[in-house]
Amino acid sequence: MNADQTPVPAGSPRENTGERADRNFVELLHGVRVAVTGVQVLFAFLLTVPFSPGFAEVADSDRGLYYLALTSAAVASVFFIAPVAQHRILFRQGLKEPLVHRASLYSLIGTLALAVSMTSATLMVVGYLFDGPLPLLTAAATAALAAWLWFIQPVLQRSKDS
């Protein structure tokens, strides 16, 4: 709201820097909520895997894949949660705009880490189920789909609209 307490439409020229930063932060957090749920479910599942029967017989290469899936899910969690933690610490310090920029970067890094975790977990599971090229093809398709939908397509749209 502006000084006369009338609502200012989002993106309006009357929207001041603080209002824009507040709106952008709320929009960012809404998007992060969706990703965080997926990361938390994946991370929780991955945390239980080593305690399941048969994990002791897992090959070293699959252990490496598991390590990659687990640590990248942890990294994704940390980056997705960081803006909320920082917001609590920086509350009412007049630093919302730098926080929004940093949170946007963190969400991109978290999304990349999530793509790595999903791809490596998919490769590990499909490799357990099937022999031959199917595990690698499935993982490559998973990575390509994430890359296209989460990064390449929006960057191309952004370039086209600029």
CSV table of C-alpha atoms in Angstrom, one decimal:
chain,number,residue,atom,x,y,z
A,1,MET,CA,0.0,0.0,0.0
A,2,ASN,CA,1.1,3.5,-0.7
A,3,ALA,CA,0.9,6.5,1.7
A,4,ASP,CA,-2.8,7.0,1.2
A,5,GLN,CA,-3.4,3.3,2.1
A,6,THR,CA,-4.8,2.3,-1.3
A,7,PRO,CA,-3.5,-0.9,-2.7
A,8,VAL,CA,-0.8,-0.6,-5.3
A,9,PRO,CA,-1.1,-3.1,-8.2
A,10,ALA,CA,1.9,-5.4,-8.5
A,11,GLY,CA,4.4,-4.1,-10.9
A,12,SER,CA,2.8,-0.7,-10.9
A,13,PRO,CA,5.0,2.4,-11.3
A,14,ARG,CA,3.6,3.5,-7.9
A,15,GLU,CA,5.0,0.4,-6.3
A,16,ASN,CA,8.1,1.5,-4.3
A,17,THR,CA,11.3,-0.5,-4.0
A,18,GLY,CA,10.3,-1.9,-0.6
A,19,GLU,CA,6.9,-3.0,-1.8
A,20,ARG,CA,8.4,-4.7,-4.8
A,21,ALA,CA,11.0,-6.5,-2.7
A,22,ASP,CA,8.3,-7.7,-0.3
A,23,ARG,CA,6.1,-8.9,-3.3
A,24,ASN,CA,9.1,-10.6,-4.9
A,25,PHE,CA,10.1,-12.3,-1.7
A,26,VAL,CA,6.6,-13.7,-1.1
A,27,GLU,CA,6.4,-14.9,-4.7
A,28,LEU,CA,9.8,-16.6,-4.4
A,29,LEU,CA,8.8,-18.3,-1.1
A,30,HIS,CA,5.6,-19.7,-2.7
A,31,GLY,CA,7.7,-21.3,-5.4
A,32,VAL,CA,10.3,-22.6,-3.0
A,33,ARG,CA,7.6,-24.3,-0.9
A,34,VAL,CA,6.8,-26.7,-3.8
A,35,ALA,CA,10.4,-27.6,-4.3
A,36,VAL,CA,11.2,-28.0,-0.6
A,37,THR,CA,8.5,-30.6,-0.2
A,38,GLY,CA,10.0,-32.7,-2.9
A,39,VAL,CA,13.5,-32.3,-1.6
A,40,GLN,CA,12.4,-33.2,1.9
A,41,VAL,CA,10.7,-36.4,0.8
A,42,LEU,CA,13.7,-37.4,-1.4
A,43,PHE,CA,16.2,-36.6,1.4
A,44,ALA,CA,14.2,-38.5,4.0
A,45,PHE,CA,14.0,-41.5,1.7
A,46,LEU,CA,17.7,-41.4,1.0
A,47,LEU,CA,18.5,-41.1,4.7
A,48,THR,CA,16.8,-44.5,5.3
A,49,VAL,CA,18.5,-46.4,2.4
A,50,PRO,CA,21.7,-47.5,4.2
A,51,PHE,CA,19.8,-49.0,7.0
A,52,SER,CA,17.8,-51.3,4.8
A,53,PRO,CA,18.7,-55.0,4.4
A,54,GLY,CA,21.0,-55.6,1.5
A,55,PHE,CA,22.7,-52.2,1.4
A,56,ALA,CA,25.9,-53.8,2.7
A,57,GLU,CA,26.2,-55.7,-0.7
A,58,VAL,CA,25.9,-52.5,-2.8
A,59,ALA,CA,28.8,-52.1,-5.2
A,60,ASP,CA,31.3,-49.2,-4.7
A,61,SER,CA,30.1,-47.5,-7.8
A,62,ASP,CA,26.5,-47.6,-6.5
A,63,ARG,CA,27.7,-46.3,-3.2
A,64,GLY,CA,29.2,-43.4,-5.0
A,65,LEU,CA,26.0,-42.7,-6.8
A,66,TYR,CA,24.1,-42.9,-3.5
A,67,TYR,CA,26.6,-40.5,-1.9
A,68,LEU,CA,26.0,-38.1,-4.8
A,69,ALA,CA,22.2,-38.4,-4.5
A,70,LEU,CA,22.3,-37.9,-0.7
A,71,THR,CA,24.7,-35.0,-0.5
A,72,SER,CA,23.0,-33.1,-3.4
A,73,ALA,CA,19.6,-33.5,-1.7
A,74,ALA,CA,21.2,-32.2,1.5
A,75,VAL,CA,22.7,-29.2,-0.4
A,76,ALA,CA,19.3,-28.6,-2.1
A,77,SER,CA,17.6,-28.5,1.3
A,78,VAL,CA,20.2,-26.1,2.7
A,79,PHE,CA,19.9,-23.7,-0.2
A,80,PHE,CA,16.1,-23.8,-0.2
A,81,ILE,CA,15.8,-23.2,3.5
A,82,ALA,CA,18.5,-20.5,3.6
A,83,PRO,CA,16.3,-17.5,2.6
A,84,VAL,CA,13.8,-18.2,5.4
A,85,ALA,CA,16.6,-18.5,8.0
A,86,GLN,CA,18.2,-15.3,6.7
A,87,HIS,CA,14.9,-13.5,6.6
A,88,ARG,CA,14.5,-14.2,10.3
A,89,ILE,CA,18.0,-12.8,11.1
A,90,LEU,CA,17.7,-9.8,8.8
A,91,PHE,CA,14.1,-9.0,9.8
A,92,ARG,CA,13.5,-5.2,9.9
A,93,GLN,CA,17.0,-4.4,9.0
A,94,GLY,CA,16.1,-2.7,5.6
A,95,LEU,CA,17.9,-5.4,3.7
A,96,LYS,CA,15.0,-7.1,1.9
A,97,GLU,CA,16.1,-6.2,-1.7
A,98,PRO,CA,19.6,-7.9,-1.3
A,99,LEU,CA,17.9,-10.8,0.5
A,100,VAL,CA,15.5,-11.2,-2.5
A,101,HIS,CA,18.4,-11.3,-5.0
A,102,ARG,CA,20.4,-13.8,-2.8
A,103,ALA,CA,17.3,-15.9,-2.3
A,104,SER,CA,16.7,-16.1,-6.0
A,105,LEU,CA,20.3,-17.3,-6.6
A,106,TYR,CA,19.9,-19.8,-3.7
A,107,SER,CA,16.7,-21.2,-5.2
A,108,LEU,CA,18.5,-21.7,-8.6
A,109,ILE,CA,21.4,-23.5,-6.9
A,110,GLY,CA,18.9,-25.6,-4.9
A,111,THR,CA,17.1,-26.5,-8.0
A,112,LEU,CA,20.3,-27.5,-9.7
A,113,ALA,CA,21.3,-29.7,-6.7
A,114,LEU,CA,17.8,-31.2,-6.7
A,115,ALA,CA,18.2,-32.1,-10.4
A,116,VAL,CA,21.5,-33.8,-9.6
A,117,SER,CA,20.0,-35.7,-6.7
A,118,MET,CA,16.9,-36.8,-8.7
A,119,THR,CA,19.1,-37.9,-11.6
A,120,SER,CA,21.6,-39.8,-9.5
A,121,ALA,CA,18.8,-41.5,-7.5
A,122,THR,CA,17.0,-42.5,-10.7
A,123,LEU,CA,20.2,-43.9,-12.1
A,124,MET,CA,20.8,-45.9,-8.9
A,125,VAL,CA,17.3,-47.3,-8.7
A,126,VAL,CA,16.9,-48.1,-12.4
A,127,GLY,CA,20.4,-49.6,-12.4
A,128,TYR,CA,19.3,-51.9,-9.6
A,129,LEU,CA,16.2,-53.0,-11.6
A,130,PHE,CA,17.6,-53.3,-15.1
A,131,ASP,CA,20.9,-54.2,-16.9
A,132,GLY,CA,22.1,-52.7,-20.1
A,133,PRO,CA,21.7,-49.1,-21.4
A,134,LEU,CA,18.3,-48.4,-19.9
A,135,PRO,CA,19.6,-47.0,-16.5
A,136,LEU,CA,21.9,-44.5,-18.3
A,137,LEU,CA,19.3,-43.6,-20.8
A,138,THR,CA,16.7,-43.0,-18.1
A,139,ALA,CA,19.1,-40.9,-16.0
A,140,ALA,CA,20.1,-38.9,-19.1
A,141,ALA,CA,16.4,-38.3,-20.0
A,142,THR,CA,15.7,-37.2,-16.4
A,143,ALA,CA,18.6,-34.8,-16.4
A,144,ALA,CA,17.7,-33.4,-19.9
A,145,LEU,CA,14.0,-32.9,-18.9
A,146,ALA,CA,15.0,-31.1,-15.7
A,147,ALA,CA,17.6,-29.0,-17.6
A,148,TRP,CA,15.0,-28.1,-20.3
A,149,LEU,CA,12.0,-27.3,-18.0
A,150,TRP,CA,13.8,-25.7,-15.1
A,151,PHE,CA,16.7,-23.8,-16.8
A,152,ILE,CA,16.9,-23.8,-20.6
A,153,GLN,CA,13.3,-23.0,-21.6
A,154,PRO,CA,13.0,-20.1,-19.1
A,155,VAL,CA,16.3,-18.6,-20.1
A,156,LEU,CA,15.3,-18.8,-23.8
A,157,GLN,CA,12.0,-17.2,-23.0
A,158,ARG,CA,13.8,-14.5,-21.0
A,159,SER,CA,16.2,-13.8,-23.9
A,160,LYS,CA,13.3,-13.7,-26.4
A,161,ASP,CA,11.3,-11.3,-24.3
A,162,SER,CA,14.3,-8.9,-23.6
